[in-house]
């Protein structure tokens, strides 16, 4: 039977959480009123995750999986899932049970009442480190200020999206994928469902600081050009300051016998300051050029070594 609901779960080294995840998701799937498929995307795990996926599929043919040929990162894994799902809508959730599967019926209820995008918005982050909460809090608020579109704060990738939105996302060729942003960018009727985010069921966090930082950068670079304009503003500011300084020095030269602006210190500070500003500006430019380079190369987003369970119906 053609599935109506699709669940997408990207995973990377999640052998400790998988059995519990599949148990809870199966309970939810059994309680739903329409045929459902569970699409697990193995993002190049190095542990026993793939073996587990194989056995899950043998026990329950509603469970399908895609094995990416290496680790491509969470956003790309979700993208792969979106490319393969067959349902009229898809729900994306994490493998570590931080996104409670029991919220799925509530998301579906909102979808049935006419919303094409239903995102889960966290009200609490239980047991996440102080530093992570602090950075996440400020990142979402800064991004909201910088971005040209309205990206709701405190939303992760846990959401439901309608087939019309899935098709649009699938037709977007861009490589620097920041799905939370793209999801807002498409428009349509969107609504939030509040939930409190549980702590990870088992295992280590797979989003290392480096990966989170990259995601944050991608979010800013793909949705805002304000950082590019920043160098113009800083440049203008420096020009005005130097004009003022020139006038001041002229005044001191003519009217004050011993100019207070002597010595290396002043010059050194000015040189270092401008040097730093220039380097930062070049760095910002570099971020954007790096993204352009990624896009221009036009490589496929991911490579797949195994696709199991997607029977043509
Ligand atoms: N994940 C992935 N590929 C990666 C890193 C993470 O598919 O390279 C998955 C991971 O298995 C989990 C989800 O992305 O299902 C979120 O990762 P994690 O819980 O480590 O990060 P959090 O969002 O909680 O900070
Ligand atoms: Mg997590």
Coordinates of C-alpha atoms and ligand atoms in Angstrom, one line a residue:
X1 CA 0.0 0.0 0.0
X2 CA 1.2 3.5 -0.8
X3 CA 2.2 5.2 2.4
X4 CA 0.5 8.4 3.3
X5 CA 2.7 9.4 6.2
X6 CA 6.5 9.2 6.0
X7 CA 8.9 9.5 8.9
X8 CA 12.5 10.6 8.2
X9 CA 15.2 9.8 10.7
X10 CA 18.8 10.6 9.9
X11 CA 21.3 8.8 12.0
X12 CA 25.1 8.6 12.6
X13 CA 26.5 6.0 15.0
X14 CA 23.3 5.6 16.9
X15 CA 23.4 1.8 17.7
X16 CA 22.6 2.5 21.3
X17 CA 19.4 4.5 20.6
X18 CA 18.1 2.7 17.6
X19 CA 16.2 -0.3 19.2
X20 CA 14.4 2.1 21.6
X21 CA 13.7 4.6 18.8
X22 CA 12.2 2.0 16.5
X23 CA 10.2 0.5 19.4
X24 CA 8.7 3.9 20.2
X25 CA 8.2 4.9 16.6
X26 CA 6.5 1.5 15.8
X27 CA 4.1 2.1 18.7
X28 CA 3.2 5.5 17.2
X29 CA 3.0 4.1 13.7
X30 CA 0.5 1.4 14.9
X31 CA -1.7 4.0 16.4
X32 CA -1.9 6.1 13.2
X33 CA -4.9 6.0 11.0
X34 CA -3.1 5.8 7.6
X35 CA -0.3 3.6 6.2
X36 CA 3.1 4.9 7.3
X37 CA 6.6 4.3 6.2
X38 CA 9.7 4.9 8.4
X39 CA 12.7 6.0 6.3
X40 CA 16.0 5.7 8.2
X41 CA 19.1 7.3 6.6
X42 CA 22.3 5.9 7.7
X43 CA 24.8 8.8 7.4
X44 CA 28.0 6.6 7.1
X45 CA 27.8 5.2 10.6
X46 CA 30.9 3.3 11.7
X47 CA 29.2 1.2 14.4
X48 CA 26.5 -1.5 14.1
X49 CA 23.7 0.9 13.1
X50 CA 23.5 -0.6 9.5
X51 CA 23.2 -4.2 10.8
X52 CA 20.4 -3.0 13.0
X53 CA 18.6 -1.3 10.1
X54 CA 18.8 -4.5 8.1
X55 CA 17.2 -6.5 10.9
X56 CA 14.5 -3.9 11.5
X57 CA 13.6 -4.0 7.8
X58 CA 13.3 -7.8 7.9
X59 CA 11.0 -7.6 10.9
X60 CA 8.8 -4.9 9.5
X61 CA 8.6 -3.9 5.9
X62 CA 7.2 -0.5 6.7
X63 CA 10.8 0.3 7.7
X64 CA 13.0 1.3 4.8
X65 CA 16.5 2.6 4.8
X66 CA 19.0 4.4 2.7
X67 CA 22.7 3.8 3.3
X68 CA 24.8 6.8 2.3
X69 CA 28.3 5.9 1.1
X70 CA 30.0 8.0 3.8
X71 CA 29.2 10.6 6.4
X72 CA 27.7 13.6 4.6
X73 CA 26.3 15.4 7.6
X74 CA 22.8 15.7 9.1
X75 CA 21.3 18.2 6.7
X76 CA 22.3 16.2 3.6
X77 CA 21.1 13.0 5.2
X78 CA 17.7 14.6 5.7
X79 CA 17.8 15.9 2.2
X80 CA 18.4 12.3 1.0
X81 CA 15.4 11.2 3.0
X82 CA 13.2 13.9 1.4
X83 CA 14.3 12.7 -2.0
X84 CA 13.1 9.2 -1.4
X85 CA 9.9 9.4 0.7
X86 CA 6.6 8.6 -0.9
X87 CA 4.1 9.9 1.6
X88 CA 1.7 12.9 1.2
X89 CA 3.7 14.5 4.0
X90 CA 6.9 13.8 5.9
X91 CA 8.0 14.2 9.5
X92 CA 11.6 14.7 10.2
X93 CA 13.0 13.7 13.6
X94 CA 16.3 13.0 15.3
X95 CA 17.4 9.4 16.1
X96 CA 18.4 10.2 19.7
X97 CA 14.8 10.5 20.9
X98 CA 15.3 14.2 21.8
X99 CA 12.3 14.8 19.5
X100 CA 9.6 12.7 21.2
X101 CA 7.8 10.5 18.7
X102 CA 4.6 10.9 20.7
X103 CA 4.2 14.4 19.4
X104 CA 3.6 13.0 15.8
X105 CA -0.2 12.7 16.2
X106 CA -0.3 16.3 17.3
X107 CA 1.7 17.4 14.2
X108 CA -0.6 15.4 11.9
X109 CA -3.6 17.0 13.5
X110 CA -2.3 20.5 12.5
X111 CA -1.5 19.2 9.0
X112 CA -5.1 17.9 8.7
X113 CA -6.4 21.3 9.7
X114 CA -4.7 22.9 6.7
X115 CA -1.1 23.7 7.6
X116 CA 1.6 22.7 5.1
X117 CA 4.5 23.2 7.5
X118 CA 4.1 22.3 11.2
X119 CA 7.3 22.8 13.1
X120 CA 7.9 21.8 16.7
X121 CA 9.2 24.6 18.8
X122 CA 11.1 23.8 21.9
X123 CA 10.0 25.5 25.1
X124 CA 12.7 23.9 27.3
X125 CA 16.1 22.3 26.7
X126 CA 16.5 19.7 29.4
X127 CA 20.0 18.8 30.5
X128 CA 21.8 20.4 27.7
X129 CA 25.0 22.2 28.6
X130 CA 24.9 25.8 29.7
X131 CA 27.2 26.8 26.9
X132 CA 25.2 25.1 24.2
X133 CA 21.9 26.6 25.4
X134 CA 23.5 30.1 25.5
X135 CA 25.0 29.8 22.0
X136 CA 21.8 28.4 20.6
X137 CA 19.7 31.1 22.2
X138 CA 21.8 33.9 20.8
X139 CA 22.4 32.3 17.4
X140 CA 18.7 32.0 16.6
X141 CA 18.1 35.6 17.6
X142 CA 21.0 37.0 15.7
X143 CA 20.0 35.0 12.6
X144 CA 16.5 36.3 12.9
X145 CA 17.8 39.8 12.8
X146 CA 20.2 39.2 9.9
X147 CA 18.1 37.0 7.7
X148 CA 15.8 38.4 5.0
X149 CA 13.1 35.9 5.9
X150 CA 11.4 35.2 9.2
X151 CA 13.0 32.1 10.7
X152 CA 11.2 31.2 13.9
X153 CA 13.5 31.0 17.0
X154 CA 14.1 27.8 18.9
X155 CA 13.0 25.5 16.1
X156 CA 15.1 22.6 15.1
X157 CA 14.6 20.2 12.2
X158 CA 11.8 18.4 14.0
X159 CA 8.8 19.2 11.8
X160 CA 6.1 18.0 9.4
X161 CA 6.1 19.2 5.8
X162 CA 3.5 18.6 3.2
X163 CA 4.1 17.0 -0.2
X164 CA 3.9 20.4 -2.0
X165 CA 6.8 21.7 0.2
X166 CA 8.8 18.5 -0.1
X167 CA 8.6 18.8 -3.9
X168 CA 9.8 22.4 -3.8
X169 CA 12.7 21.5 -1.4
X170 CA 13.7 18.6 -3.7
X171 CA 13.8 20.9 -6.7
X172 CA 16.2 23.3 -5.0
X173 CA 19.7 22.6 -6.3
X174 CA 21.6 24.4 -3.5
X175 CA 24.3 22.6 -1.7
X176 CA 24.6 24.7 1.4
X177 CA 21.4 23.4 2.8
X178 CA 20.0 25.0 6.0
X179 CA 16.7 23.2 6.1
X180 CA 15.2 25.3 8.9
X181 CA 15.7 28.3 6.8
X182 CA 14.6 26.8 3.5
X183 CA 11.5 25.5 5.3
X184 CA 10.6 29.1 6.2
X185 CA 11.6 30.4 2.9
X186 CA 9.0 28.4 1.0
X187 CA 6.1 30.1 2.7
X188 CA 2.7 28.4 2.8
X189 CA 0.6 28.1 6.0
X190 CA 3.0 27.4 8.8
X191 CA 2.3 26.8 12.5
X192 CA 4.2 25.8 15.6
X193 CA 3.6 23.1 18.1
X194 CA 5.4 23.7 21.4
X195 CA 7.3 20.8 23.0
X196 CA 9.9 20.3 25.6
X197 CA 13.1 18.8 24.3
X198 CA 14.2 15.6 26.1
X199 CA 17.8 14.8 26.7
X200 CA 19.6 12.4 24.4
X201 CA 18.5 8.8 25.1
X202 CA 22.0 7.2 24.8
X203 CA 25.4 7.8 23.1
X204 CA 27.4 10.9 22.4
X205 CA 26.3 14.1 20.7
X206 CA 27.0 13.7 17.0
X207 CA 26.9 17.4 16.3
X208 CA 30.3 18.3 17.4
X209 CA 31.1 22.0 18.0
X210 CA 32.7 22.1 14.6
X211 CA 29.6 20.7 12.9
X212 CA 27.3 23.1 14.8
X213 CA 29.5 26.0 13.9
X214 CA 29.5 25.1 10.3
X215 CA 25.7 24.8 10.3
X216 CA 25.4 28.2 12.0
X217 CA 27.7 29.7 9.3
X218 CA 25.7 28.1 6.5
X219 CA 22.5 29.4 8.0
X220 CA 23.8 33.0 8.0
X221 CA 25.6 32.8 4.6
X222 CA 22.6 31.3 2.8
X223 CA 20.0 33.7 4.3
X224 CA 21.7 37.0 4.8
X225 CA 23.9 39.4 2.9
X226 CA 24.3 41.7 5.9
X227 CA 27.8 40.5 6.8
X228 CA 28.9 41.4 3.3
X229 CA 27.6 44.9 3.7
X230 CA 29.3 45.1 7.1
X231 CA 32.7 45.8 5.5
X232 CA 31.2 48.7 3.6
X233 CA 29.9 50.2 6.8
X234 CA 33.1 49.7 8.7
X235 CA 35.1 51.2 5.8
X236 CA 32.8 54.2 5.7
X237 CA 33.2 54.6 9.5
X238 CA 37.0 54.4 9.2
X239 CA 37.0 56.9 6.4
X240 CA 35.0 59.4 8.5
X241 CA 37.3 58.9 11.6
X242 CA 40.4 59.4 9.5
X243 CA 39.1 62.6 8.0
X244 CA 38.3 63.9 11.4
X245 CA 41.8 62.9 12.6
X246 CA 43.4 64.6 9.6
X247 CA 41.6 67.9 10.4
X248 CA 42.6 67.5 14.1
X249 CA 46.2 67.0 13.2
X250 CA 46.2 70.0 10.9
X251 CA 44.7 72.1 13.7
X252 CA 47.4 70.9 16.1
X253 CA 50.2 71.6 13.6
X254 CA 49.0 75.1 13.0
X255 CA 47.8 76.2 16.4
X256 CA 49.3 74.0 19.1
X257 CA 53.2 74.2 19.5
X258 CA 53.7 70.6 20.7
X259 CA 51.3 68.2 19.0
X260 CA 50.0 65.5 21.4
X261 CA 49.9 63.0 18.6
X262 CA 53.4 61.8 18.6
X263 CA 55.1 58.4 19.0
X264 CA 54.7 54.9 17.6
X265 CA 51.9 53.7 19.9
X266 CA 49.3 55.7 18.1
X267 CA 50.5 54.5 14.7
X268 CA 50.8 50.9 15.7
X269 CA 47.3 50.7 17.2
X270 CA 45.9 52.2 14.1
X271 CA 47.8 49.9 11.8
X272 CA 46.8 46.8 13.8
X273 CA 43.2 47.9 14.1
X274 CA 42.8 48.4 10.3
X275 CA 44.8 45.2 9.6
X276 CA 42.4 43.2 11.8
X277 CA 39.3 44.8 10.2
X278 CA 40.6 44.0 6.8
X279 CA 41.3 40.4 7.6
X280 CA 37.9 39.9 9.1
X281 CA 36.3 41.4 6.0
X282 CA 38.3 39.1 3.8
X283 CA 37.3 36.2 6.0
X284 CA 33.6 37.1 5.5
X285 CA 34.1 37.4 1.8
X286 CA 35.8 34.0 1.9
X287 CA 32.8 32.4 3.5
X288 CA 30.6 33.6 0.6
X289 CA 33.1 32.7 -2.1
X290 CA 33.5 29.3 -0.5
X291 CA 29.8 28.8 -0.9
X292 CA 29.8 29.9 -4.5
X293 CA 32.6 27.5 -5.2
X294 CA 30.6 24.6 -3.6
X295 CA 27.6 25.5 -5.8
X296 CA 29.6 25.9 -9.0
X297 CA 31.3 22.5 -8.7
X298 CA 27.9 21.0 -9.0
X299 CA 28.8 17.7 -7.4
X300 CA 25.9 15.4 -6.3
X301 CA 24.8 16.2 -2.8
X302 CA 25.5 12.6 -1.6
X303 CA 26.3 9.1 -2.8
X304 CA 24.2 6.1 -1.9
X305 CA 25.4 2.6 -1.5
X306 CA 22.2 0.8 -0.5
X307 CA 18.5 1.5 -0.8
X308 CA 16.2 -1.0 0.8
X309 CA 12.5 -1.2 1.2
X310 CA 11.2 1.2 -1.4
X311 CA 9.1 -1.1 -3.4
X312 CA 7.3 0.4 -6.4
X313 CA 3.6 0.4 -5.7
Ligands
LIG1 N1 23.5 13.1 12.6 C1 23.7 12.7 11.3 N2 25.0 13.0 10.7 C2 25.9 13.6 11.4 C3 25.7 14.1 12.7 C4 24.4 13.8 13.2 O1 22.9 12.1 10.6 O2 27.0 13.8 10.8 C5 22.2 12.8 13.2 C6 22.3 12.2 14.6 O3 22.4 10.8 14.5 C7 21.0 12.6 15.2 C8 20.7 13.9 14.6 O4 21.5 14.0 13.4 O5 19.9 11.7 14.8 C9 21.1 15.1 15.5 O6 22.4 14.9 16.1 P1 22.7 15.1 17.6 O7 21.6 14.6 18.4 O8 24.1 14.6 17.8 O9 22.8 16.7 17.7 P2 21.8 17.7 18.5 O10 20.9 18.2 17.4 O11 21.1 17.0 19.6 O12 22.8 18.7 19.0
LIG2 MG1 20.4 15.2 19.7

